[in-house]
Short mmCIF file of C-alpha atoms in Angstrom, two decimals:
data_model
loop_
_atom_site.label_atom_id
_atom_site.label_comp_id
_atom_site.label_asym_id
_atom_site.label_seq_id
_atom_site.Cartn_x
_atom_site.Cartn_y
_atom_site.Cartn_z
CA MET T 1 -15.51 65.02 -32.51
CA LYS T 2 -17.68 64.54 -29.43
CA LYS T 3 -17.73 60.76 -29.97
CA LEU T 4 -13.94 60.66 -30.22
CA LEU T 5 -13.63 62.65 -27.00
CA ALA T 6 -16.16 60.43 -25.19
CA ILE T 7 -14.44 57.24 -26.34
CA SER T 8 -11.02 58.53 -25.33
CA LEU T 9 -12.30 59.50 -21.86
CA ILE T 10 -13.90 56.08 -21.42
CA LEU T 11 -10.68 54.33 -22.41
CA PHE T 12 -8.68 56.57 -20.10
CA PHE T 13 -10.87 55.70 -17.11
CA ILE T 14 -10.79 51.99 -17.90
CA ALA T 15 -6.99 52.11 -18.11
CA ALA T 16 -6.74 54.01 -14.83
CA GLU T 17 -9.03 51.50 -13.09
CA THR T 18 -7.07 48.49 -14.29
CA SER T 19 -3.75 50.01 -13.29
CA ALA T 20 -5.12 50.73 -9.81
CA GLN T 21 -6.31 47.15 -9.48
CA SER T 22 -2.98 45.75 -10.57
CA LEU T 23 -1.28 48.03 -8.04
CA ARG T 24 -3.55 46.72 -5.27
CA ASP T 25 -2.81 43.15 -6.32
CA ARG T 26 0.93 43.83 -6.31
CA ILE T 27 0.67 45.39 -2.86
CA ARG T 28 -1.22 42.33 -1.55
CA ARG T 29 1.37 39.98 -3.00
CA GLN T 30 4.14 42.08 -1.50
CA HIS T 31 2.49 41.95 1.94
CA ILE T 32 2.33 38.15 1.76
CA ARG T 33 5.95 37.96 0.64
CA GLN T 34 7.01 40.38 3.37
CA GLY T 35 5.16 38.41 6.06
CA PHE T 36 6.79 35.20 4.94
CA SER T 37 10.28 36.67 4.78
CA SER T 38 9.94 38.29 8.22
CA GLY T 39 8.86 34.97 9.68
CA GLN T 40 5.35 36.06 10.64
CA LEU T 41 3.81 33.65 8.14
CA THR T 42 4.63 30.01 7.78
CA ARG T 43 4.87 28.44 4.35
CA PRO T 44 1.38 26.82 4.49
CA GLU T 45 -0.18 30.09 5.70
CA ALA T 46 1.44 32.07 2.87
CA LEU T 47 0.32 29.45 0.38
CA GLU T 48 -3.24 29.62 1.63
CA LEU T 49 -3.27 33.42 1.39
CA ARG T 50 -1.99 33.24 -2.19
CA ARG T 51 -4.59 30.59 -3.04
CA ASP T 52 -7.34 32.78 -1.53
CA GLN T 53 -6.12 35.74 -3.53
CA PHE T 54 -6.22 33.66 -6.72
CA ARG T 55 -9.79 32.54 -5.94
CA TYR T 56 -10.80 36.14 -5.37
CA GLN T 57 -9.36 37.19 -8.71
CA GLN T 58 -11.18 34.33 -10.45
CA LEU T 59 -14.49 35.30 -8.82
CA GLN T 60 -13.94 38.94 -9.75
CA SER T 61 -13.21 38.11 -13.38
CA ARG T 62 -16.29 35.86 -13.53
CA ALA T 63 -18.41 38.66 -12.05
CA ARG T 64 -17.12 41.18 -14.61
CA ARG T 65 -17.36 38.82 -17.56
CA ASP T 66 -20.80 40.02 -18.63
CA GLY T 67 -19.85 43.67 -18.27
CA PHE T 68 -21.88 44.35 -15.15
CA VAL T 69 -21.31 43.36 -11.53
CA THR T 70 -24.65 42.69 -9.86
CA PRO T 71 -25.28 43.75 -6.26
CA MET T 72 -25.22 40.10 -5.18
CA GLU T 73 -21.84 39.53 -6.87
CA ARG T 74 -20.52 42.72 -5.30
CA LYS T 75 -21.66 41.53 -1.88
CA GLN T 76 -19.97 38.17 -2.43
CA LEU T 77 -16.72 39.88 -3.49
CA ARG T 78 -16.81 42.16 -0.41
CA ARG T 79 -17.38 39.20 1.91
CA MET T 80 -14.55 37.27 0.35
CA LYS T 81 -12.16 40.23 0.65
CA MET T 82 -13.14 40.78 4.32
CA HIS T 83 -12.53 37.10 5.00
CA GLN T 84 -9.10 37.33 3.39
CA ARG T 85 -8.15 40.35 5.49
CA ARG T 86 -9.28 38.69 8.70
CA GLU T 87 -7.44 35.50 7.80
CA ALA T 88 -4.23 37.37 6.97
CA PHE T 89 -4.41 39.21 10.30
CA ARG T 90 -5.07 35.99 12.15
CA PHE T 91 -2.16 34.25 10.44
CA ARG T 92 0.24 37.09 11.22
CA HIS T 93 -0.74 37.21 14.88
CA ASN T 94 -1.06 33.54 15.83
CA ASN T 95 2.40 33.32 17.45
CA ARG T 96 3.63 30.77 14.97
CA TYR T 97 6.93 31.80 13.50
CA ARG T 98 8.91 30.41 10.68
CA VAL T 99 12.45 29.52 11.68
CA ILE T 100 14.69 31.82 9.68
#
């Protein structure tokens, strides 16, 4: 009985974590789409942000492949995410507008 409870709790937390990640990914994609539709992002900028997001997801899946994310992998993921955020801000505020 205890094993069943423990396994169900573990599965619940894994499911909650994956749904939260997919929500964050959807929000990021929506931000890119919104920036492009409002004219703040040009087509190449939006494409680069999507490409960076794809690279981040690939790196994240590679880091999690063995079941444990090492501190070095975690640091690399954090740096990549910070770079993406800075780049997105820079793209949105560079006074280049897409002609709507």
